[in-house]
CSV table of C-alpha atoms in Angstrom, one decimal:
chain,number,residue,atom,x,y,z
W,48,VAL,CA,15.6,15.1,18.4
W,49,GLN,CA,16.5,11.4,19.1
W,50,LEU,CA,15.1,9.7,22.1
W,51,GLN,CA,16.4,6.6,24.0
W,52,ALA,CA,14.2,5.0,26.6
W,53,SER,CA,15.7,2.7,29.2
W,54,GLY,CA,15.0,1.3,32.7
W,55,GLY,CA,12.5,-1.4,31.9
W,56,GLY,CA,12.7,-4.9,33.4
W,57,LEU,CA,11.0,-7.5,35.4
W,58,VAL,CA,9.5,-6.6,38.7
W,59,GLN,CA,7.0,-8.1,41.1
W,60,ALA,CA,3.6,-6.6,41.7
W,61,GLY,CA,3.8,-3.8,44.2
W,62,GLY,CA,7.4,-3.0,43.2
W,63,SER,CA,8.9,0.1,41.6
W,64,LEU,CA,10.9,1.0,38.5
W,65,ARG,CA,12.2,4.2,37.1
W,66,LEU,CA,12.3,4.7,33.4
W,67,SER,CA,14.5,7.3,31.7
W,68,CYS,CA,14.2,9.0,28.4
W,69,ALA,CA,17.5,10.5,27.2
W,70,ALA,CA,17.4,12.9,24.4
W,71,SER,CA,20.1,14.0,21.9
W,72,GLY,CA,19.8,17.0,19.6
W,73,ARG,CA,19.2,20.6,20.0
W,74,ASN,CA,16.4,22.4,21.9
W,75,PHE,CA,15.3,19.4,23.9
W,76,GLY,CA,14.2,21.9,26.6
W,77,SER,CA,11.6,23.3,24.2
W,78,TYR,CA,9.7,20.1,23.9
W,79,ALA,CA,7.0,18.5,25.9
W,80,VAL,CA,7.7,14.8,26.6
W,81,ALA,CA,5.2,12.0,27.2
W,82,TRP,CA,5.3,8.3,28.0
W,83,PHE,CA,3.0,5.9,26.2
W,84,ARG,CA,2.7,2.2,26.6
W,85,GLN,CA,1.5,-0.7,24.5
W,86,ALA,CA,0.5,-4.0,25.9
W,87,PRO,CA,0.3,-7.1,23.6
W,88,GLY,CA,-2.8,-6.9,21.4
W,89,LYS,CA,-3.8,-3.5,22.6
W,90,GLU,CA,-3.5,0.0,21.3
W,91,ARG,CA,-0.7,2.3,22.3
W,92,GLU,CA,-2.0,4.5,25.2
W,93,PHE,CA,-1.0,7.7,26.9
W,94,VAL,CA,0.5,7.2,30.3
W,95,SER,CA,1.9,10.6,31.4
W,96,GLY,CA,3.4,13.8,30.0
W,97,ILE,CA,5.3,16.9,31.1
W,98,ASP,CA,5.6,20.3,29.4
W,99,TRP,CA,8.9,21.9,28.4
W,100,SER,CA,9.4,23.6,31.7
W,101,GLY,CA,8.3,20.8,34.0
W,102,SER,CA,5.6,23.0,35.5
W,103,SER,CA,2.7,21.2,34.0
W,104,THR,CA,2.0,17.4,33.9
W,105,ARG,CA,-0.7,15.1,32.9
W,106,ALA,CA,-1.4,11.5,33.7
W,107,ALA,CA,-3.9,8.8,32.8
W,108,ASP,CA,-6.4,7.9,35.4
W,109,SER,CA,-5.0,4.4,35.6
W,110,VAL,CA,-1.6,5.6,36.9
W,111,LEU,CA,-2.6,8.6,39.0
W,112,GLY,CA,-1.1,8.5,42.4
W,113,ARG,CA,1.3,5.7,41.4
W,114,PHE,CA,3.5,7.1,38.5
W,115,THR,CA,5.3,10.4,38.6
W,116,ILE,CA,6.9,12.2,35.6
W,117,SER,CA,9.8,14.6,35.9
W,118,ARG,CA,12.5,16.1,33.8
W,119,ASP,CA,16.0,17.5,34.1
W,120,ASN,CA,16.7,19.7,31.1
W,121,ALA,CA,20.3,20.1,32.1
W,122,LYS,CA,20.7,16.4,31.5
W,123,ASN,CA,18.3,16.2,28.6
W,124,THR,CA,16.4,13.5,30.4
W,125,VAL,CA,12.8,12.8,31.4
W,126,TYR,CA,12.0,10.2,34.1
W,127,LEU,CA,8.9,8.1,34.9
W,128,GLN,CA,8.9,6.9,38.4
W,129,MET,CA,6.5,3.9,38.7
W,130,ASN,CA,5.4,2.7,42.1
W,131,SER,CA,2.9,0.2,43.3
W,132,LEU,CA,3.2,-1.6,39.9
W,133,LYS,CA,0.4,-3.9,38.9
W,134,VAL,CA,0.3,-6.8,36.5
W,135,GLU,CA,-1.8,-4.7,34.1
W,136,ASP,CA,1.1,-2.2,33.8
W,137,THR,CA,3.0,-4.8,31.8
W,138,ALA,CA,3.8,-3.2,28.4
W,139,VAL,CA,6.4,-1.7,26.2
W,140,TYR,CA,6.9,1.9,27.3
W,141,TYR,CA,7.7,4.5,24.7
W,142,CYS,CA,8.8,8.1,25.2
W,143,ALA,CA,7.8,10.8,22.7
W,144,ALA,CA,8.5,14.5,22.2
W,145,GLY,CA,6.4,17.2,20.7
W,146,LEU,CA,5.9,21.0,20.8
W,147,VAL,CA,2.8,20.8,23.0
W,148,LEU,CA,1.7,18.6,25.8
W,149,GLY,CA,-1.3,16.4,24.9
W,150,GLY,CA,-2.8,13.0,25.4
W,151,SER,CA,-2.9,11.8,21.8
W,152,ARG,CA,-0.2,10.2,19.8
W,153,GLU,CA,-0.6,12.6,16.9
W,154,VAL,CA,0.8,15.5,19.1
W,155,TYR,CA,4.2,14.0,19.2
W,156,ASP,CA,6.8,14.1,16.4
W,157,TYR,CA,9.7,12.1,17.8
W,158,TRP,CA,9.6,8.6,19.4
W,159,GLY,CA,12.1,6.5,21.2
W,160,GLN,CA,12.4,2.7,20.6
W,161,GLY,CA,10.6,1.5,23.7
W,162,THR,CA,11.6,-0.4,26.9
W,163,LEU,CA,9.8,-3.5,28.2
W,164,VAL,CA,8.2,-3.5,31.6
W,165,THR,CA,7.0,-6.8,32.9
W,166,VAL,CA,5.1,-7.0,36.2
W,167,SER,CA,4.7,-10.5,37.7
W,168,SER,CA,2.1,-11.5,40.2
């Protein structure tokens, strides 16, 4: 599975962005997909994830109620809708795929290249 993250950019605090993670390869619909982010000087952290069917999702406390993850298996794409963005959301966002949905990096076998989100005050 190859993953391509896109949709990052510069936005003012309070604004919105939608990230996309497009996958190529077989059996994408069998994989859980998650978004992680890494801010300068910080560890990569889990943001949100969705299981293979879209029926189960997880999110970090810091984004609950602001970010929504969804997927369209017919399009081999997972989305992260980010609303009410804060300066502290500034980071490179990565999508990752694995056989189970979890909050740790070790669960995921495939990673995209990352897309930069910058939130200005």
